Amino acid sequence: MKSREEKRNLETIPVGSLGVISLEGCRSLGQKIDYYLVKWRTERESEHKDSLAFAGYQRDSYLLDAKVPRFGSGEAKGVILESVRGTDLYILVDVCNYSLTYSLCGHENHMSPDDHYQDLKRIISAVGGKARRITVIMPFLYESRQHKRTTRESLDCAIALQELVSMGVDNIITFDAHDDRVQNAIPLHGFETVRPSYQFIKGLLRNVKNLKIDSNHMMVISPDEGGMSRAIYIANMLGLDMGMFYKRRDYTRIVNGRNPIVAHEFLGTSVEGKDMIIIDDMISSGDSMLEVAAALKERKARKIFICTTFGLFTNGLSKFDQAYKNGIIDKVLTTNLIYQTPDLLEREWYINCDMSKYVAYLIDTLNHDTSISDLLNPNERIQRVVSKYKTRNL
């Protein structure tokens, strides 16, 4: 993989000197990404390395020093402490990192997605249009769960995308957007939503032995109708059957702003004796996911693996601990694209899918203005890792 990436990137001149600003909520991910960028660019051989076009190509770190200090009233400002003139700038932000706090009139206040989004705008404002190009990498797309209007409602995500573009952002990269049609809000600008299918498959095969990857022994499940395309893709890649649940709701009542789910109805072939891969974009409270897992167990499914891009766990981990103890779930896989609590990382049932190398590939490739289509479509890599696993388990 590495040699192919390097070979591809050698021929083109960088758009500008590479700069990465990692907001505080994304600090650990930013440091891992920076490690790969420094490593690759130190090792990379190029006859053009000493030319003016490659000035600043090799550095000890591509992370730029930036901060967002706050006043006692809770107001803030974005400050960039080094030059960004002419840089190809990548700004990383995790809008879900609630672990960060600030003082609001003497009270400790946890940062909400709104706070993180405002900080992103402050940093873009501090750039002042001096960067050559600005790419925002926002793994969890801000307000993306409010992606459509059914009554007289706000469309926060669409407004936010238009706001970023009007501030001079050229490209927005997100992961597993709740509904990627939201990009219609900015049809003339770059918007990529990336699915970490390869990382899930790799994480599962590295951590679970003796899986039989065929349609007689394994099945992919979509927990609702909205996630069908994810499940279909994984099922096609692995040569498996697919099943789905749809939520039967009580439309006569509204609880916590939505119609309550009465039952999860299953559509698909028999799951008896098969391992299940449940794939979705996020675990919020986790109630729906555990109900689906329990429903599959009632139908005599064997092992159950839950794969979601974002593990929010808004109601804590105790329900998942109980489900694991009761044998309802076997493993839960989520990425490190958003904040993970230390407790989560220690859980026996948890598998962490590290995305830092992948994001570094995206940044490195885009800085050279080269196509990222093969990074967005990981068919070949999935087939390679599956075939290696099958050979090892013969």
Short mmCIF file of C-alpha atoms in Angstrom, two decimals:
data_model
loop_
_atom_site.label_atom_id
_atom_site.label_comp_id
_atom_site.label_asym_id
_atom_site.label_seq_id
_atom_site.Cartn_x
_atom_site.Cartn_y
_atom_site.Cartn_z
CA MET A 1 0.00 0.00 0.00
CA LYS A 2 2.71 2.46 1.01
CA SER A 3 4.80 2.05 -2.14
CA ARG A 4 1.73 2.52 -4.32
CA GLU A 5 0.77 5.74 -2.53
CA GLU A 6 4.31 7.14 -2.78
CA LYS A 7 4.67 6.26 -6.44
CA ARG A 8 1.38 7.95 -7.25
CA ASN A 9 2.24 11.14 -5.43
CA LEU A 10 5.76 11.67 -6.75
CA GLU A 11 4.90 13.01 -10.17
CA THR A 12 2.83 16.05 -9.17
CA ILE A 13 3.76 19.36 -7.57
CA PRO A 14 2.07 20.14 -4.22
CA VAL A 15 -0.75 22.69 -4.29
CA GLY A 16 1.11 24.61 -1.61
CA SER A 17 3.12 24.08 1.54
CA LEU A 18 1.16 21.60 3.67
CA GLY A 19 -0.35 22.83 6.93
CA VAL A 20 -2.65 21.00 9.36
CA ILE A 21 -4.61 22.74 12.11
CA SER A 22 -6.07 20.30 14.60
CA LEU A 23 -8.61 21.89 16.92
CA GLU A 24 -8.32 20.88 20.58
CA GLY A 25 -11.10 18.28 20.37
CA CYS A 26 -9.23 16.46 17.59
CA ARG A 27 -5.73 16.76 19.07
CA SER A 28 -4.80 13.07 19.47
CA LEU A 29 -6.07 12.15 15.97
CA GLY A 30 -4.17 15.12 14.51
CA GLN A 31 -0.91 14.00 16.15
CA LYS A 32 -1.25 10.48 14.71
CA ILE A 33 -1.96 11.87 11.23
CA ASP A 34 1.05 14.18 11.52
CA TYR A 35 3.27 11.20 12.46
CA TYR A 36 2.42 9.42 9.19
CA LEU A 37 2.84 12.55 7.06
CA VAL A 38 6.30 13.26 8.52
CA LYS A 39 7.35 9.61 8.14
CA TRP A 40 6.25 9.26 4.51
CA ARG A 41 7.69 12.57 3.36
CA THR A 42 11.02 11.88 5.04
CA GLU A 43 11.28 8.49 3.33
CA ARG A 44 9.98 9.62 -0.07
CA GLU A 45 12.59 10.01 -2.80
CA SER A 46 12.03 12.66 -5.47
CA GLU A 47 14.30 14.33 -7.98
CA HIS A 48 12.27 17.55 -7.54
CA LYS A 49 12.60 17.67 -3.75
CA ASP A 50 15.04 20.59 -3.77
CA SER A 51 13.04 22.70 -6.26
CA LEU A 52 11.17 25.83 -5.21
CA ALA A 53 7.80 24.14 -5.85
CA PHE A 54 8.63 21.62 -3.09
CA ALA A 55 9.74 24.27 -0.54
CA GLY A 56 8.78 23.18 2.98
CA TYR A 57 7.93 19.69 1.73
CA GLN A 58 9.87 17.92 4.51
CA ARG A 59 9.24 19.23 8.01
CA ASP A 60 9.44 17.94 11.56
CA SER A 61 5.71 18.57 11.93
CA TYR A 62 2.91 19.81 9.70
CA LEU A 63 0.72 20.79 12.66
CA LEU A 64 0.36 24.57 12.90
CA ASP A 65 0.09 26.28 16.27
CA ALA A 66 -3.45 27.56 16.74
CA LYS A 67 -5.71 28.04 19.74
CA VAL A 68 -9.13 29.35 20.71
CA PRO A 69 -8.83 31.16 24.08
CA ARG A 70 -12.01 32.16 25.91
CA PHE A 71 -12.99 35.16 27.98
CA GLY A 72 -14.70 34.79 31.35
CA SER A 73 -18.06 35.50 29.73
CA GLY A 74 -17.67 32.42 27.52
CA GLU A 75 -16.85 34.44 24.40
CA ALA A 76 -13.83 33.35 22.39
CA LYS A 77 -11.45 34.17 19.55
CA GLY A 78 -9.42 32.08 17.11
CA VAL A 79 -5.66 32.68 17.03
CA ILE A 80 -3.13 31.22 14.58
CA LEU A 81 0.40 31.67 15.90
CA GLU A 82 2.35 31.09 12.68
CA SER A 83 2.08 32.09 9.03
CA VAL A 84 -0.50 30.38 6.82
CA ARG A 85 0.11 32.52 3.73
CA GLY A 86 0.05 30.33 0.62
CA THR A 87 -0.44 27.08 2.55
CA ASP A 88 -2.65 24.19 1.56
CA LEU A 89 -4.52 24.12 4.84
CA TYR A 90 -6.40 21.18 6.41
CA ILE A 91 -8.49 21.90 9.51
CA LEU A 92 -9.55 18.95 11.68
CA VAL A 93 -12.54 19.29 13.99
CA ASP A 94 -14.44 16.79 16.18
CA VAL A 95 -17.83 18.33 16.97
CA CYS A 96 -18.70 15.42 19.29
CA ASN A 97 -15.92 15.87 21.86
CA TYR A 98 -17.91 16.69 24.99
CA SER A 99 -14.90 16.04 27.28
CA LEU A 100 -13.57 19.58 26.76
CA THR A 101 -14.78 22.25 29.15
CA TYR A 102 -14.53 26.02 29.53
CA SER A 103 -15.47 28.51 32.22
CA LEU A 104 -18.74 30.36 31.70
CA CYS A 105 -19.15 33.07 34.34
CA GLY A 106 -17.46 30.78 36.89
CA HIS A 107 -19.40 27.66 35.90
CA GLU A 108 -17.82 24.68 34.15
CA ASN A 109 -19.44 24.25 30.74
CA HIS A 110 -18.94 21.19 28.50
CA MET A 111 -18.40 21.95 24.83
CA SER A 112 -21.35 21.10 22.57
CA PRO A 113 -21.30 20.56 18.79
CA ASP A 114 -22.35 24.22 18.46
CA ASP A 115 -19.24 25.32 20.42
CA HIS A 116 -16.91 23.22 18.26
CA TYR A 117 -18.50 24.51 15.06
CA GLN A 118 -18.10 28.11 16.22
CA ASP A 119 -14.43 27.43 17.02
CA LEU A 120 -13.95 26.07 13.50
CA LYS A 121 -15.38 29.28 12.05
CA ARG A 122 -13.13 31.35 14.33
CA ILE A 123 -10.01 29.58 13.01
CA ILE A 124 -11.16 30.01 9.38
CA SER A 125 -11.77 33.67 10.16
CA ALA A 126 -8.26 33.98 11.64
CA VAL A 127 -6.81 32.59 8.37
CA GLY A 128 -8.19 35.74 6.77
CA GLY A 129 -8.20 34.36 3.23
CA LYS A 130 -4.39 34.07 3.16
CA ALA A 131 -4.24 30.28 2.68
CA ARG A 132 -4.03 28.96 -0.88
CA ARG A 133 -6.76 26.40 -0.22
CA ILE A 134 -8.79 25.38 2.85
CA THR A 135 -10.08 21.85 3.37
CA VAL A 136 -12.20 21.10 6.44
CA ILE A 137 -12.04 17.51 7.70
CA MET A 138 -15.09 17.08 9.92
CA PRO A 139 -15.52 13.34 10.56
CA PHE A 140 -18.95 13.68 12.21
CA LEU A 141 -20.81 16.15 10.00
CA TYR A 142 -22.22 18.96 12.15
CA GLU A 143 -26.01 18.69 12.61
CA SER A 144 -26.17 15.96 9.94
CA ARG A 145 -28.94 14.09 11.75
CA GLN A 146 -31.25 17.01 10.88
CA HIS A 147 -30.89 16.37 7.14
CA LYS A 148 -34.45 16.82 5.90
CA ARG A 149 -37.48 18.94 6.62
CA THR A 150 -40.81 17.25 7.43
CA THR A 151 -42.61 20.16 9.18
CA ARG A 152 -41.64 23.79 9.76
CA GLU A 153 -38.07 22.96 10.83
CA SER A 154 -34.57 24.36 10.53
CA LEU A 155 -32.04 22.72 8.18
CA ASP A 156 -28.93 23.33 10.25
CA CYS A 157 -26.50 21.09 8.34
CA ALA A 158 -27.30 22.65 4.95
CA ILE A 159 -26.95 26.15 6.41
CA ALA A 160 -23.60 25.22 8.01
CA LEU A 161 -22.21 23.88 4.72
CA GLN A 162 -23.21 27.07 2.90
CA GLU A 163 -21.71 29.14 5.70
CA LEU A 164 -18.34 27.33 5.47
CA VAL A 165 -18.22 27.74 1.68
CA SER A 166 -19.02 31.44 1.96
CA MET A 167 -16.06 31.76 4.37
CA GLY A 168 -13.67 30.42 1.74
CA VAL A 169 -13.61 26.66 2.41
CA ASP A 170 -12.88 24.80 -0.83
CA ASN A 171 -13.44 21.18 0.22
CA ILE A 172 -15.29 19.42 3.04
CA ILE A 173 -14.39 15.83 3.91
CA THR A 174 -16.67 13.94 6.25
CA PHE A 175 -17.21 10.28 7.14
CA ASP A 176 -20.42 8.33 6.73
CA ALA A 177 -22.75 11.33 6.51
CA HIS A 178 -26.19 10.48 7.88
CA ASP A 179 -27.61 11.40 4.46
CA ASP A 180 -25.06 12.39 1.82
CA ARG A 181 -27.72 14.24 -0.20
CA VAL A 182 -27.08 17.19 2.11
CA GLN A 183 -24.20 18.03 -0.28
CA ASN A 184 -26.89 19.39 -2.62
CA ALA A 185 -26.72 22.52 -0.44
CA ILE A 186 -23.27 23.28 -1.96
CA PRO A 187 -23.39 21.72 -5.45
CA LEU A 188 -20.43 23.69 -6.85
CA HIS A 189 -17.95 22.82 -4.09
CA GLY A 190 -16.01 19.75 -3.00
CA PHE A 191 -17.81 17.43 -0.59
CA GLU A 192 -16.65 13.88 0.09
CA THR A 193 -18.32 11.44 2.47
CA VAL A 194 -16.08 8.46 3.15
CA ARG A 195 -17.22 5.08 4.49
CA PRO A 196 -14.72 3.12 6.60
CA SER A 197 -15.87 -0.29 5.28
CA TYR A 198 -12.30 -1.53 4.78
CA GLN A 199 -11.26 -0.58 8.33
CA PHE A 200 -14.26 -2.43 9.80
CA ILE A 201 -13.53 -5.61 7.86
CA LYS A 202 -9.82 -5.39 8.72
CA GLY A 203 -10.58 -4.74 12.42
CA LEU A 204 -12.99 -7.67 12.61
CA LEU A 205 -10.67 -10.14 10.85
CA ARG A 206 -7.67 -9.11 12.95
CA ASN A 207 -9.48 -9.55 16.25
CA VAL A 208 -11.82 -12.50 15.67
CA LYS A 209 -10.52 -15.94 14.66
CA ASN A 210 -12.16 -18.77 12.74
CA LEU A 211 -14.86 -16.79 10.98
CA LYS A 212 -16.34 -18.45 7.91
CA ILE A 213 -16.89 -15.71 5.35
CA ASP A 214 -19.54 -17.16 3.06
CA SER A 215 -23.30 -16.89 2.68
CA ASN A 216 -23.92 -20.14 4.57
CA HIS A 217 -22.20 -18.91 7.74
CA MET A 218 -22.41 -15.10 7.76
CA MET A 219 -24.90 -12.35 7.01
CA VAL A 220 -24.91 -8.53 6.91
CA ILE A 221 -27.76 -6.71 8.64
CA SER A 222 -29.01 -3.13 8.26
CA PRO A 223 -30.78 -2.06 11.48
CA ASP A 224 -33.07 0.30 9.51
CA GLU A 225 -34.08 1.21 5.97
CA GLY A 226 -31.82 4.30 5.97
CA GLY A 227 -28.62 2.25 6.19
CA MET A 228 -29.41 -0.19 3.38
CA SER A 229 -26.67 1.06 1.03
CA ARG A 230 -23.96 0.45 3.66
CA ALA A 231 -25.14 -3.13 4.25
CA ILE A 232 -25.51 -3.85 0.53
CA TYR A 233 -21.95 -2.67 -0.14
CA ILE A 234 -20.39 -4.84 2.61
CA ALA A 235 -22.55 -7.83 1.62
CA ASN A 236 -21.48 -7.52 -2.02
CA MET A 237 -17.81 -7.13 -1.09
CA LEU A 238 -17.85 -10.25 1.11
CA GLY A 239 -20.26 -12.31 -1.03
CA LEU A 240 -22.89 -12.53 1.75
CA ASP A 241 -26.67 -12.30 2.01
CA MET A 242 -28.26 -9.19 3.50
CA GLY A 243 -31.18 -8.68 5.84
CA MET A 244 -32.77 -5.57 7.27
CA PHE A 245 -35.05 -4.36 10.02
CA TYR A 246 -37.56 -1.58 9.67
CA LYS A 247 -38.89 0.40 12.59
CA ARG A 248 -42.62 0.20 13.25
CA ARG A 249 -43.47 3.50 14.93
CA ASP A 250 -46.47 4.83 16.84
CA TYR A 251 -47.39 7.95 14.85
CA THR A 252 -50.11 8.92 17.32
CA ARG A 253 -47.57 9.93 19.99
CA ILE A 254 -44.39 12.02 20.21
CA VAL A 255 -41.78 11.19 22.87
CA ASN A 256 -38.58 13.28 23.13
CA GLY A 257 -39.37 14.94 19.81
CA ARG A 258 -39.99 11.77 17.78
CA ASN A 259 -42.53 9.00 17.27
CA PRO A 260 -41.63 6.07 19.55
CA ILE A 261 -40.57 2.72 18.01
CA VAL A 262 -43.12 -0.03 18.66
CA ALA A 263 -41.14 -2.93 17.18
CA HIS A 264 -38.29 -3.86 14.84
CA GLU A 265 -39.61 -5.98 11.98
CA PHE A 266 -37.16 -8.22 10.09
CA LEU A 267 -36.94 -8.76 6.33
CA GLY A 268 -34.54 -11.43 5.04
CA THR A 269 -33.66 -15.11 4.94
CA SER A 270 -33.06 -17.34 7.98
CA VAL A 271 -30.27 -16.17 10.33
CA GLU A 272 -30.12 -19.41 12.32
CA GLY A 273 -26.54 -20.50 13.12
CA LYS A 274 -25.00 -17.59 11.18
CA ASP A 275 -22.66 -14.82 12.35
CA MET A 276 -24.20 -11.35 11.99
CA ILE A 277 -22.46 -8.10 10.98
CA ILE A 278 -24.78 -5.22 11.90
CA ILE A 279 -23.63 -2.08 10.08
CA ASP A 280 -24.79 1.50 10.70
CA ASP A 281 -23.43 5.06 10.77
CA MET A 282 -23.67 5.64 14.52
CA ILE A 283 -24.53 4.31 17.95
CA SER A 284 -26.35 7.09 19.79
CA SER A 285 -27.97 5.71 22.94
CA GLY A 286 -27.58 2.19 21.51
CA ASP A 287 -31.14 1.10 22.36
CA SER A 288 -32.16 0.37 18.75
CA MET A 289 -28.94 -1.50 18.04
CA LEU A 290 -29.29 -3.74 21.11
CA GLU A 291 -32.96 -4.40 20.32
CA VAL A 292 -31.95 -5.52 16.81
CA ALA A 293 -29.18 -7.73 18.27
CA ALA A 294 -31.66 -9.29 20.74
CA ALA A 295 -34.17 -9.88 17.91
CA LEU A 296 -31.47 -11.68 15.90
CA LYS A 297 -30.56 -13.81 18.92
CA GLU A 298 -34.23 -14.80 19.27
CA ARG A 299 -33.99 -16.00 15.67
CA LYS A 300 -31.01 -18.16 16.76
CA ALA A 301 -28.19 -16.12 15.22
CA ARG A 302 -24.69 -17.22 16.30
CA LYS A 303 -22.23 -14.36 16.94
CA ILE A 304 -23.18 -10.71 16.59
CA PHE A 305 -20.71 -8.00 15.57
CA ILE A 306 -21.81 -4.36 15.54
CA CYS A 307 -19.89 -1.99 13.22
CA THR A 308 -20.63 1.74 13.36
CA THR A 309 -18.49 4.69 12.30
CA PHE A 310 -19.34 6.80 15.34
CA GLY A 311 -19.78 5.44 18.86
CA LEU A 312 -21.53 8.26 20.73
CA PHE A 313 -22.83 6.07 23.60
CA THR A 314 -24.95 8.99 24.85
CA ASN A 315 -26.46 6.88 27.68
CA GLY A 316 -23.19 5.30 28.79
CA LEU A 317 -21.82 1.79 28.40
CA SER A 318 -23.75 -0.20 31.02
CA LYS A 319 -26.39 -1.52 28.55
CA PHE A 320 -23.63 -2.81 26.27
CA ASP A 321 -21.82 -4.39 29.24
CA GLN A 322 -25.04 -6.19 30.15
CA ALA A 323 -25.71 -7.28 26.56
CA TYR A 324 -22.17 -8.67 26.30
CA LYS A 325 -22.55 -10.46 29.63
CA ASN A 326 -25.85 -11.97 28.45
CA GLY A 327 -24.27 -13.15 25.19
CA ILE A 328 -26.39 -10.88 22.99
CA ILE A 329 -23.40 -9.10 21.41
CA ASP A 330 -19.84 -10.34 20.83
CA LYS A 331 -17.92 -7.29 19.58
CA VAL A 332 -18.59 -3.61 18.88
CA LEU A 333 -16.36 -1.83 16.35
CA THR A 334 -16.24 1.97 16.03
CA THR A 335 -13.61 4.36 14.68
CA ASN A 336 -11.40 6.86 16.53
CA LEU A 337 -12.74 9.72 14.36
CA ILE A 338 -14.62 11.11 17.37
CA TYR A 339 -13.84 11.23 21.08
CA GLN A 340 -13.60 7.86 22.82
CA THR A 341 -13.77 7.63 26.60
CA PRO A 342 -10.93 5.77 28.39
CA ASP A 343 -13.63 3.40 29.77
CA LEU A 344 -14.72 2.45 26.25
CA LEU A 345 -11.17 1.67 25.12
CA GLU A 346 -10.76 -0.74 28.05
CA ARG A 347 -13.93 -2.76 27.35
CA GLU A 348 -13.40 -6.40 26.42
CA TRP A 349 -16.15 -6.22 23.78
CA TYR A 350 -14.75 -3.13 22.05
CA ILE A 351 -12.55 -3.00 18.92
CA ASN A 352 -11.05 0.37 17.99
CA CYS A 353 -10.64 0.98 14.23
CA ASP A 354 -7.84 3.53 13.85
CA MET A 355 -8.49 5.90 10.93
CA SER A 356 -5.43 8.16 11.31
CA LYS A 357 -3.37 6.48 8.56
CA TYR A 358 -6.28 6.66 6.14
CA VAL A 359 -6.88 10.37 6.81
CA ALA A 360 -3.13 10.98 6.38
CA TYR A 361 -3.33 9.26 2.95
CA LEU A 362 -6.20 11.56 1.98
CA ILE A 363 -4.32 14.70 3.07
CA ASP A 364 -1.05 13.61 1.43
CA THR A 365 -2.79 12.77 -1.87
CA LEU A 366 -4.93 15.93 -1.98
CA ASN A 367 -1.91 18.11 -1.24
CA HIS A 368 -0.40 16.71 -4.46
CA ASP A 369 -3.69 17.45 -6.29
CA THR A 370 -3.99 13.78 -7.23
CA SER A 371 -7.17 11.71 -7.51
CA ILE A 372 -8.39 10.05 -4.30
CA SER A 373 -10.90 7.80 -6.08
CA ASP A 374 -9.07 4.57 -5.21
CA LEU A 375 -8.97 5.64 -1.54
CA LEU A 376 -12.73 6.24 -1.59
CA ASN A 377 -13.37 2.86 -3.22
CA PRO A 378 -11.42 0.20 -1.28
CA ASN A 379 -12.60 -2.89 -3.21
CA GLU A 380 -9.13 -4.18 -3.95
CA ARG A 381 -7.89 -3.78 -0.37
CA ILE A 382 -11.00 -5.50 1.05
CA GLN A 383 -10.55 -8.49 -1.28
CA ARG A 384 -6.86 -8.71 -0.34
CA VAL A 385 -7.44 -8.73 3.43
CA VAL A 386 -10.31 -11.28 3.12
CA SER A 387 -8.29 -13.60 0.92
CA LYS A 388 -5.34 -13.42 3.32
CA TYR A 389 -7.66 -14.27 6.26
CA LYS A 390 -9.20 -17.23 4.42
CA THR A 391 -5.73 -18.59 3.51
CA ARG A 392 -4.58 -18.28 7.12
CA ASN A 393 -7.66 -20.15 8.39
CA LEU A 394 -7.52 -23.06 5.94
#
